[in-house]
Coordinates of C-alpha atoms (C1' of nucleotides) in Angstrom, one line a residue:
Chain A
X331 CA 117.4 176.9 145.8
X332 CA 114.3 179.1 145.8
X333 CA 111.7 179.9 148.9
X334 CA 108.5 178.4 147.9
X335 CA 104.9 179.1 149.3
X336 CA 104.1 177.0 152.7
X337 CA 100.6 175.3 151.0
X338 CA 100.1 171.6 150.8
X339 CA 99.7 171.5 147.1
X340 CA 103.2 173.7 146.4
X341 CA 105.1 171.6 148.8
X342 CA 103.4 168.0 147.6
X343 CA 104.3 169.2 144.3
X344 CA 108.2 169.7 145.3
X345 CA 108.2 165.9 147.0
X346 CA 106.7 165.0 143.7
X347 CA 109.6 166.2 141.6
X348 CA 112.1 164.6 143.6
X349 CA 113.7 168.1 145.1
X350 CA 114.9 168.1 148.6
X351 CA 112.4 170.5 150.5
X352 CA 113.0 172.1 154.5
X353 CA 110.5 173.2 156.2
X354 CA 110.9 175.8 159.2
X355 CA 108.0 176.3 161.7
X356 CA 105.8 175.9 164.8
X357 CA 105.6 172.4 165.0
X358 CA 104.0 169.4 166.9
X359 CA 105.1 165.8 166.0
X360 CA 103.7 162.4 166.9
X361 CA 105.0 159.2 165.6
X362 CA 103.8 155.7 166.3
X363 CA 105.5 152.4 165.3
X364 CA 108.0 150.3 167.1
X365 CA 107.9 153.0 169.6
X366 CA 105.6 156.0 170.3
X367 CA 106.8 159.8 170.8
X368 CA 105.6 163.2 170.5
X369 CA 106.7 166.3 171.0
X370 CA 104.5 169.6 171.8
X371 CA 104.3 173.0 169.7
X372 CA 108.2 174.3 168.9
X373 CA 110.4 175.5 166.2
X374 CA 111.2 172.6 164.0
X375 CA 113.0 172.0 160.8
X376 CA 111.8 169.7 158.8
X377 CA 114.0 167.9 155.9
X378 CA 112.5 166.1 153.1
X379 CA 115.2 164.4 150.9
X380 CA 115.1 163.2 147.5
X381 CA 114.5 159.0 148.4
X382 CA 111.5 160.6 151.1
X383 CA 113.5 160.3 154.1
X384 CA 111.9 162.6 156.7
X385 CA 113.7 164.0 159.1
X386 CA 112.5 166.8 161.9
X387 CA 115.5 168.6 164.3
X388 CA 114.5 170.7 167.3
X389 CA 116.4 174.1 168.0
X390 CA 119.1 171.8 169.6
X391 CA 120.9 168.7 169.7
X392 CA 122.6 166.9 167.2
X393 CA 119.9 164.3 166.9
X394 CA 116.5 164.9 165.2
X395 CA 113.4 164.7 167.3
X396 CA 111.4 162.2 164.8
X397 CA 112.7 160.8 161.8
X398 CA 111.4 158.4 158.9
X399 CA 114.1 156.7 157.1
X400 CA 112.2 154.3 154.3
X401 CA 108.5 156.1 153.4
X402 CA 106.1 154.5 151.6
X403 CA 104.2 157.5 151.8
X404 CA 105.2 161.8 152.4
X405 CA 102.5 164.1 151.3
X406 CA 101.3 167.5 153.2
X407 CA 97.5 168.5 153.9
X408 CA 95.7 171.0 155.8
X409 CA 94.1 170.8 159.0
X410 CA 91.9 173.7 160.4
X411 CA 93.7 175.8 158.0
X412 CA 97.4 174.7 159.3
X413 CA 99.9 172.5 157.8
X414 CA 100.1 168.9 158.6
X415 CA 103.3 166.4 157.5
X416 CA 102.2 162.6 157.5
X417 CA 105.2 160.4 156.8
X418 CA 104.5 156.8 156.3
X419 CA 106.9 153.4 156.7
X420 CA 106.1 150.2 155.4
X421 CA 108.4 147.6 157.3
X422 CA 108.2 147.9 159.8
X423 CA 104.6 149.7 159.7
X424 CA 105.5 153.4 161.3
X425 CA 104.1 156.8 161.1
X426 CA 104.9 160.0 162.0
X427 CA 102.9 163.5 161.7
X428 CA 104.3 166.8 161.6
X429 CA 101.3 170.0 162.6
X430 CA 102.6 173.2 162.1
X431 CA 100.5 176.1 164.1
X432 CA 102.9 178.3 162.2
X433 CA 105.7 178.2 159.3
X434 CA 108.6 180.7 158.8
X435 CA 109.4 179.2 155.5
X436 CA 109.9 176.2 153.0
X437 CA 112.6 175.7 151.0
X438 CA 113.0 173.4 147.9
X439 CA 116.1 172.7 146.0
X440 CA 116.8 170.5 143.1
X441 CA 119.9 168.1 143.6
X442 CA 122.5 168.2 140.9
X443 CA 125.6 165.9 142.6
X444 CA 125.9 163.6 145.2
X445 CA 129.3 162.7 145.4
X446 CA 131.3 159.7 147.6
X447 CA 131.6 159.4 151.0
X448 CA 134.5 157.6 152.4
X449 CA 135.5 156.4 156.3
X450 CA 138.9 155.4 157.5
X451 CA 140.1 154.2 160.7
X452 CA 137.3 151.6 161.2
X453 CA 137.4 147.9 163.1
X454 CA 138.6 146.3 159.9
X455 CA 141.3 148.7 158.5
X456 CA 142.7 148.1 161.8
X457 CA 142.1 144.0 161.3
X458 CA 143.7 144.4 158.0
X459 CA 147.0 146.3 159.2
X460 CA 147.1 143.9 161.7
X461 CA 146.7 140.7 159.5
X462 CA 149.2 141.9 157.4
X463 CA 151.3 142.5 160.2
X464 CA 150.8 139.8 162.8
X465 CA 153.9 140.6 164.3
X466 CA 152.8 143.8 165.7
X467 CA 150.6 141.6 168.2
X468 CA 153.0 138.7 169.0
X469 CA 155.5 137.6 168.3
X470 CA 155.5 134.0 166.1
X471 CA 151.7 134.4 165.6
X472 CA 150.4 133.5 162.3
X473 CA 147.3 134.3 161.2
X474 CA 145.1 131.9 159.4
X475 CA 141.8 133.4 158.9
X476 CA 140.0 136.0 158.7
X477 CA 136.3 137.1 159.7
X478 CA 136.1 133.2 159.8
X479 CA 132.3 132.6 160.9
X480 CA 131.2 130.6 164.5
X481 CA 128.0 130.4 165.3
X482 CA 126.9 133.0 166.0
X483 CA 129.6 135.8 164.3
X484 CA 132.6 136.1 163.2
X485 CA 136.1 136.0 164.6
X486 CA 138.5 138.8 163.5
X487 CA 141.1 137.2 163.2
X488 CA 142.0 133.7 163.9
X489 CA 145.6 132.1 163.6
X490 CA 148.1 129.7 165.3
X491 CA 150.9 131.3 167.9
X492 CA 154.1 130.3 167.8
X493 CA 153.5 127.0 170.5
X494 CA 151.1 125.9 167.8
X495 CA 148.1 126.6 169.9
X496 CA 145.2 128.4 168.4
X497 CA 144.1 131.8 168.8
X498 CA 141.5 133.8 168.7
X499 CA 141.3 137.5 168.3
X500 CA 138.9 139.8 169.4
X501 CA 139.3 143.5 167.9
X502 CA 138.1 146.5 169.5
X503 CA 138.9 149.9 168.2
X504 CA 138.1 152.2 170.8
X505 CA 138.4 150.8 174.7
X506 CA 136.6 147.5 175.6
X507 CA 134.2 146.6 178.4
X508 CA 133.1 143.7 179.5
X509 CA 130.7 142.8 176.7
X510 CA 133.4 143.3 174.1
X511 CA 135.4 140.4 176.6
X512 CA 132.0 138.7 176.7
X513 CA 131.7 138.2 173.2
X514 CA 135.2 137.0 172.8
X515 CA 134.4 134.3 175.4
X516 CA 131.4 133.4 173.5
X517 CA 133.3 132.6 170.4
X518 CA 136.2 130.4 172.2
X519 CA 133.8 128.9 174.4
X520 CA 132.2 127.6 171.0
X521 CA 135.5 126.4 169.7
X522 CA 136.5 124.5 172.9
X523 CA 134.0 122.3 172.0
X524 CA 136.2 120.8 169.2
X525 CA 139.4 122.2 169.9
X526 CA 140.9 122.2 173.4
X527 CA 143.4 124.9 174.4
X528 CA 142.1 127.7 172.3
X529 CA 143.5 130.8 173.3
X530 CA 141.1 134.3 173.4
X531 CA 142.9 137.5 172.9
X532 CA 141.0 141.1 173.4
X533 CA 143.3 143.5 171.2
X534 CA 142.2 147.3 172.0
X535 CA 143.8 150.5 173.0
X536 CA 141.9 150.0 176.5
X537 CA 140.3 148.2 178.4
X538 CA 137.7 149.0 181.5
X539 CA 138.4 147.5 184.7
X540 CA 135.4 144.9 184.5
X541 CA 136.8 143.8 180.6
X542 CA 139.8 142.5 182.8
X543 CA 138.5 141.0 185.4
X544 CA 135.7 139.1 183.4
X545 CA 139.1 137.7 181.3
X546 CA 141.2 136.8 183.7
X547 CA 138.5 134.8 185.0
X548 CA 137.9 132.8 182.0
X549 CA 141.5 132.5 180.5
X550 CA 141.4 135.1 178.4
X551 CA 144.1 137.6 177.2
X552 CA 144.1 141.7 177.0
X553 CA 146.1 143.0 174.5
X554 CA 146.3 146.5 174.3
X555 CA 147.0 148.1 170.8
X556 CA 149.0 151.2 169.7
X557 CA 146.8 153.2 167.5
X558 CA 149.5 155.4 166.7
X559 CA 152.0 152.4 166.1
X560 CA 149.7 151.5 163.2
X561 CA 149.3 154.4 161.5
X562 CA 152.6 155.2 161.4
X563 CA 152.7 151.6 159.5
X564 CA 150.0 152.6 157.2
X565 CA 150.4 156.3 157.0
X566 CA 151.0 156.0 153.1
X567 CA 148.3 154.0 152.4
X568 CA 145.9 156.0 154.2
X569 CA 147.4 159.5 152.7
X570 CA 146.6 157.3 149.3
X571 CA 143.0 156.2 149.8
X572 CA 142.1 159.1 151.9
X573 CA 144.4 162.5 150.0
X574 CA 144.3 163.0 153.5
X575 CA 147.7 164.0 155.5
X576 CA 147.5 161.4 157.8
X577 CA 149.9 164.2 160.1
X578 CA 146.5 165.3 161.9
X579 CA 145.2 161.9 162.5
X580 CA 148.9 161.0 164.4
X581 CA 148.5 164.2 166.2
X582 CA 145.1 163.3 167.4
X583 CA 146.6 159.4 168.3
X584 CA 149.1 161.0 170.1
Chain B
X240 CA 113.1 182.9 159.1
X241 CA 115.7 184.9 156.7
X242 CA 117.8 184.2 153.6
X243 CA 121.3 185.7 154.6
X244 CA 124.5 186.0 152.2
X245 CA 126.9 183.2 152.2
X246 CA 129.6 185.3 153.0
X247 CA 132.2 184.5 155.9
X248 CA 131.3 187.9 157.9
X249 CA 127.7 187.2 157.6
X250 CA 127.4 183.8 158.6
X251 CA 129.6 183.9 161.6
X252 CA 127.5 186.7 162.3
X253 CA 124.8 184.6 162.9
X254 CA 126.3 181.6 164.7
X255 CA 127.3 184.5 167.1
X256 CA 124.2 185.6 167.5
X257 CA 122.9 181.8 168.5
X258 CA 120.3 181.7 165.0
X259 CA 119.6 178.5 163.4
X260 CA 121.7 178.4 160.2
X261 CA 121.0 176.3 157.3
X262 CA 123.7 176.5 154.3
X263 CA 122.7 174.5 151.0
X264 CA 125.9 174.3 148.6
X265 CA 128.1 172.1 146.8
X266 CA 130.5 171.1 149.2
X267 CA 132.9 168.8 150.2
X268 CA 133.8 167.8 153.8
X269 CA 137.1 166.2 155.8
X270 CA 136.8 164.9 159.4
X271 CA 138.9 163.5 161.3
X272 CA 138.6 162.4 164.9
X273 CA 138.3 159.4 166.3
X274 CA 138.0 157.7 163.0
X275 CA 138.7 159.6 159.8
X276 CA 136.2 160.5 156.8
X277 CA 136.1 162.8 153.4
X278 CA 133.4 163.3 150.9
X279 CA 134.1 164.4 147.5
X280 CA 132.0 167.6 146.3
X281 CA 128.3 167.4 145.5
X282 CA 125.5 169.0 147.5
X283 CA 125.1 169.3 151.1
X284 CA 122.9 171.0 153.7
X285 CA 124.5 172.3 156.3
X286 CA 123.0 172.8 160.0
X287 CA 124.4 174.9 163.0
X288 CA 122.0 175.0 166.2
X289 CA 121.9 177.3 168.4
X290 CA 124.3 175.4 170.9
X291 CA 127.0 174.6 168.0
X292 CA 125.5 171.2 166.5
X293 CA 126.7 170.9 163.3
X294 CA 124.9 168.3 161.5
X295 CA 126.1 167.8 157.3
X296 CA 123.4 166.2 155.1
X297 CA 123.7 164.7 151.6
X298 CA 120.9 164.7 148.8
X299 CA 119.7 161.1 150.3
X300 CA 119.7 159.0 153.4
X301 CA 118.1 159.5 157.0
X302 CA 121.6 159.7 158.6
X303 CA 124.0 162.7 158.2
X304 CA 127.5 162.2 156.2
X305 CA 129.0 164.2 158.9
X306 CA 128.3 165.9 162.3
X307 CA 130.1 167.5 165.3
X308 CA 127.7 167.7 168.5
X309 CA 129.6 169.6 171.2
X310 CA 132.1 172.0 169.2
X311 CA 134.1 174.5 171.0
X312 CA 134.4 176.3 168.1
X313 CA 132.8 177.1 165.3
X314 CA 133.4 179.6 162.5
X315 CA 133.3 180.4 158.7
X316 CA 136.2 181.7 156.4
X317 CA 137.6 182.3 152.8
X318 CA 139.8 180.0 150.9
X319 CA 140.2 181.3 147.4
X320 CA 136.8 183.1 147.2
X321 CA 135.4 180.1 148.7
X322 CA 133.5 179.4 151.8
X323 CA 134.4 177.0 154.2
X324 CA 133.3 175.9 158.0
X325 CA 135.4 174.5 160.5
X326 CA 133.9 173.1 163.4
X327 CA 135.8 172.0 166.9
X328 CA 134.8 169.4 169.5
X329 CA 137.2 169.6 172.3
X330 CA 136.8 166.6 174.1
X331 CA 137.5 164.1 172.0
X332 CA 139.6 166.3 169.9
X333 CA 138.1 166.3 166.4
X334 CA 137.7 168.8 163.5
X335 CA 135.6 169.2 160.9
X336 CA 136.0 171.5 157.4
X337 CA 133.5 171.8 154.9
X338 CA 134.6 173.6 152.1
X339 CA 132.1 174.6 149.4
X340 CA 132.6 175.2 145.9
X341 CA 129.1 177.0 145.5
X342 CA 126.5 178.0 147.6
X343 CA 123.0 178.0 146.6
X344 CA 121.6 179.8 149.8
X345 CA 121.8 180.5 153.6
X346 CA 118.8 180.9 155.8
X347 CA 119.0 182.0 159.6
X348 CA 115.9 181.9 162.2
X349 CA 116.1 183.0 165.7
X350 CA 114.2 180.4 167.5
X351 CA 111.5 181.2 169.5
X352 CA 110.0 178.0 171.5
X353 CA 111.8 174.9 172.0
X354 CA 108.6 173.0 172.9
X355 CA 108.9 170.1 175.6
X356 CA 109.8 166.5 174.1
X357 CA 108.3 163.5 175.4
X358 CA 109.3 159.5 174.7
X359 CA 107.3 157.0 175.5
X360 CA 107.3 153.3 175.2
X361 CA 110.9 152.7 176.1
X362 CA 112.1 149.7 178.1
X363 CA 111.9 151.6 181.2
X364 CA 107.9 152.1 180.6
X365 CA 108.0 148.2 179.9
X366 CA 109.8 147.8 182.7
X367 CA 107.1 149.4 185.1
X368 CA 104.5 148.1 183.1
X369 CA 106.0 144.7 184.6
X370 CA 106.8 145.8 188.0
X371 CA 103.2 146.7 188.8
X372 CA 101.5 144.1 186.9
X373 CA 104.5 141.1 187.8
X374 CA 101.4 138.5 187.3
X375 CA 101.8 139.5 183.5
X376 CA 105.2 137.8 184.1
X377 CA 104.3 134.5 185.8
X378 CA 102.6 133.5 188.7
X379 CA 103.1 134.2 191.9
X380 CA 105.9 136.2 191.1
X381 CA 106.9 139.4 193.7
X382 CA 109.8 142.3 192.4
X383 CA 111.5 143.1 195.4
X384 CA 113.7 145.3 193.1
X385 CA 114.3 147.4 190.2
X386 CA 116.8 148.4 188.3
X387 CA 119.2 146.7 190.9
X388 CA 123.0 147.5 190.3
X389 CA 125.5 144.6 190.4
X390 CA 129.0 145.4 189.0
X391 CA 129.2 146.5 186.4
X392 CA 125.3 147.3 185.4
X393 CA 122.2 146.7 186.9
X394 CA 119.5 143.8 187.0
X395 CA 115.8 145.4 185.4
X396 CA 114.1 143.3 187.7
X397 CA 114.7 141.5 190.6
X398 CA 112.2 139.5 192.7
X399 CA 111.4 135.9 194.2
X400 CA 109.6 133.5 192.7
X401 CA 106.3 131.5 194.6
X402 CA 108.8 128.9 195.6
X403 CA 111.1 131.8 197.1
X404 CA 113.7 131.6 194.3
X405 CA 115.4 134.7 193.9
X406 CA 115.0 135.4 190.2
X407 CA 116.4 138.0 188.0
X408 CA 115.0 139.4 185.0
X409 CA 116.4 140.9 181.6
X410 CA 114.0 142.8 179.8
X411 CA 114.1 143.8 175.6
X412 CA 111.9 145.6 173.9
X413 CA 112.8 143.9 170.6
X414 CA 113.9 140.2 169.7
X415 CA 116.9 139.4 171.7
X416 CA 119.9 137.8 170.4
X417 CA 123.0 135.6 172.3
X418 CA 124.3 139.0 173.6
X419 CA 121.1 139.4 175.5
X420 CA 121.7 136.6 176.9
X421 CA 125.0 136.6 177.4
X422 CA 124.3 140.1 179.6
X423 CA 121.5 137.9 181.7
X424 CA 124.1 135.4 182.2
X425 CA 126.8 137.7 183.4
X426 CA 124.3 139.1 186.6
X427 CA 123.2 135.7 186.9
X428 CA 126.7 134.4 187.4
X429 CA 127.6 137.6 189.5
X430 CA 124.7 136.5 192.0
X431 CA 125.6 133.1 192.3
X432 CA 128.7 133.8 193.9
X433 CA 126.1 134.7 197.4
X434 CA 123.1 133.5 196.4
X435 CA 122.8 129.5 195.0
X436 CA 120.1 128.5 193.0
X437 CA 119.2 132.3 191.5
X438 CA 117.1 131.7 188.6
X439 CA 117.7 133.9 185.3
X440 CA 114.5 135.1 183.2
X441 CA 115.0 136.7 179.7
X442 CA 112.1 138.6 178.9
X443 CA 111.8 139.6 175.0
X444 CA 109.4 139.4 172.4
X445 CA 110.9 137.2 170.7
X446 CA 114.0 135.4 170.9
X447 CA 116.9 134.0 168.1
X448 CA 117.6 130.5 168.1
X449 CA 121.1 131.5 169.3
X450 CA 119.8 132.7 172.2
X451 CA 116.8 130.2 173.2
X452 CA 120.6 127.9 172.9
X453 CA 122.9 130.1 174.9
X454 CA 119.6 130.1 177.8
X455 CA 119.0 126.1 177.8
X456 CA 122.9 125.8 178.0
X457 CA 123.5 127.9 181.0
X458 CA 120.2 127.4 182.7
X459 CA 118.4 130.2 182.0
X460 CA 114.9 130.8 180.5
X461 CA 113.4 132.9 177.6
X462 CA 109.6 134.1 178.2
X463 CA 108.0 136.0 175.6
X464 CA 106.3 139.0 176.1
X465 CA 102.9 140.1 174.4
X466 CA 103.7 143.7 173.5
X467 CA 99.9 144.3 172.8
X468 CA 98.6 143.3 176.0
X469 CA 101.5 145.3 178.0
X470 CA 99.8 148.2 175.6
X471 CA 96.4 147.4 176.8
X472 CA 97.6 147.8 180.4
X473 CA 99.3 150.4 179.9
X474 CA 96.8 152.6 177.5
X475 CA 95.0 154.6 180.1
X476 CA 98.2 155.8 181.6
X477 CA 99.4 156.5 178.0
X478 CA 96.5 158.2 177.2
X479 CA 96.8 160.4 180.4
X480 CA 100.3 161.5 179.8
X481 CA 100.3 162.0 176.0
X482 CA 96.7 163.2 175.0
X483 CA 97.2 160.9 172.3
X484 CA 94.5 158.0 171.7
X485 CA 96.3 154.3 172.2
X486 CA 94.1 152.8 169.6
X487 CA 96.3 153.4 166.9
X488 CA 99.2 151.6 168.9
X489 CA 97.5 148.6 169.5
X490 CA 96.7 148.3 166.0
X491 CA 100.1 148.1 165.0
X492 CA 101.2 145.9 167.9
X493 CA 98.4 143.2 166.4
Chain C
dG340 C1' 135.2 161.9 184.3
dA341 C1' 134.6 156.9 183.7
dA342 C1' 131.5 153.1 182.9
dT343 C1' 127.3 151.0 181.5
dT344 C1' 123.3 150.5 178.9
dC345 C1' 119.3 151.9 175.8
dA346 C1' 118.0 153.3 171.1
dT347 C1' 111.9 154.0 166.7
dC348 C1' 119.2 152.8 167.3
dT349 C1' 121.0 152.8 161.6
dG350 C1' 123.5 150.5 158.1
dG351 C1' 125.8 146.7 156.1
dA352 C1' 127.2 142.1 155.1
dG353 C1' 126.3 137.3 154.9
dA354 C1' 123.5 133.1 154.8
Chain D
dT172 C1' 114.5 137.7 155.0
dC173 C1' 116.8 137.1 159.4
dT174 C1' 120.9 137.5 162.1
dC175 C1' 124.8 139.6 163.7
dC176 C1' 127.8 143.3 164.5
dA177 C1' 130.2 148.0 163.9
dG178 C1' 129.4 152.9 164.8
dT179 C1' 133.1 159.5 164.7
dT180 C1' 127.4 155.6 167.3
dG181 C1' 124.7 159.5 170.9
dA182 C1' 122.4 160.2 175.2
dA183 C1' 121.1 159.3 179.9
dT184 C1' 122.3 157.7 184.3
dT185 C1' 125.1 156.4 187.8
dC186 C1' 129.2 156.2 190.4

DNA sequence: GAATTCATCTGGAGA
DNA sequence: TCTCCAGTTGAATTC
């Protein structure tokens, strides 16, 4: 990491060889595309990765102000003796502009390792565990599919309960409202078509009061799930893929 | 702006003292939350705002590996001769650790102006755009309403058409899919309950075949809207709240 | 605090 | 490429 000088050619010249560069200073930004911001004279920081993703924070906030994900074009110039960013997308066509009335200091620093990222606890660990383990949402049920596609999406999981009538499961891993029951109904409402008596089943660990109401209505099922339940099922696997202790993560459920 | 020691003392020292903090090392991180995530070693920028964001970067990529917006606690400390941050949100409960291996530099800047940020051309400024302009919409068409709750969320338009059918109207500011319609559908069928006859108006521009079929179906109608002429309308008042010139918008909208 | 919806949503997977 | 959907979605707004 080394402090390089603010000028347009020293910090082209770091985009150029690939380092990733941050820029602090008294910034305006306007950016114009799919929608149109700007933002007046402030301290920003400005982050220049590697792959020319742009990104400028304010002072606060854990969002950035303006960002640029795909450029097709980064390069610096000077206006009126002051620093100008323009950041340019192709598709969809997009820029954004960064003036800086003042900078406090650039940084460049050549990557060396990137390393994995990995995420557990999503929608379909949760499907998973549950395929694998259909009892722990009814008993008899037996599940079929999985991810099977309707038109349009895709069913989480979709199985036969133990009357022999279809089902179809809907999963949610945080609590559902009435879109989540929505878009259940959607995908029975396409399979009534060909199959009559098709049960719909919401599986989450909540459910708003509207998510009810809107199933009730329209024969579907609420069936909430036990996080906790299903790590307790999986905790080795998840210690495994994870080296996490899965201890904290049952702490948390509880 | 100031490069600062990566030492523990230090560094808390200056998340005490509300500075911007920016830590570039080799580093890995653990979360766990709501869902669960790790990241094996490799480089990282780390961010602490002044109100406890803390935003983790890898060398690529527009969105941040990992993040914690409203901690309750944040604070550095030795493992080994290495540093590592733990950061607390309290509601939901969720930690994050990032433990680097090396540090290649720390920079702290007390910021100084915050600078006003303005957003424009959201579906709300679409939405007024409409309202005052409703013959953009179709003819003879008068919004009694806007933004009218129903349970649960609230209509965008609501008006009577020059036959004195109440309509309703859904407005997107990108292509709308089924769920668009779906939400269009779910006011619609809440109003019917009093009022027969209500018609249902998805305004997009543009529209998937899934949800031109999902409107035909259930009796609803898709009417495109021209971005560029809604620009045209709206310029001067653009132009009077930004300073910026609307030409460059419209170019992009044709 | 709970619920709902928008977002320059982003990102990923599948056809 | 388009379409659909999950997301540690976040953030604003309303009740």
């Amino acid at each position: 990491m080394k402090l390089v000088e603010c000028s347009p050619d020293r910090l082209n010249l770091e985009v150029h060889n690939k380092s990733i560069l941050i820029v602090l200073g008294d910034c305006m930004t306007l950016y114009e595309g799919r929608g149109a911001a700007h933002s007046e004279y402030g301290d920003k920081i400005i982050i220049i990765k590697q792959d020319g993703s742009v990104i400028v924070h304010g002072p606060t906030g854990f969002k950035p102000l303006n960002w640029q994900p795909d450029t097709i074009h980064v390069s610096f110039h000077s206006e009126e003796g002051h620093l100008v960013l323009k950041a340019v997308r192709g598709k969809p066509r997009e820029t954004l502009v960064v003036k800086c009335r003042g900078t406090y200091g650039c940084i460049s620093h050549e990557p060396r390792s990137s390393g994995g990222f990995y995420m557990y606890f999503s929608e379909s660990e949760i499907r998973d565990i549950l395929r694998d383990n259909p009892w722990m949402i009814e008993d008899g049920v037996r599940i079929t599919e999985v991810e099977k596609p309707v038109q349009p999406g895709f069913i989480d999981l979709y199985g036969v309960d133990k009357e022999g009538r279809i089902v179809v499961f809907e999963i949610k891993r945080v609590k559902a409202g009435e879109e989540a029951a929505r878009q259940l109904y959607g995908y029975v409402e396409k399979l009534r078509k060909s199959i009559p008596n098709v049960r719909g089943v919401l599986l989450a660990p909540g459910f708003t009061e509207s998510a009810i109401e809107f199933l009730q209505k329209n024969g579907l099922e609420a069936k909430p799930i036990d996080l906790k339940k299903l790590y307790e099922m999986y905790s080795e696997r998840v210690k495994r893929k994870a080296g996490l202790s899965s201890r904290s993560l049952l702490d948390y459920m509880g």
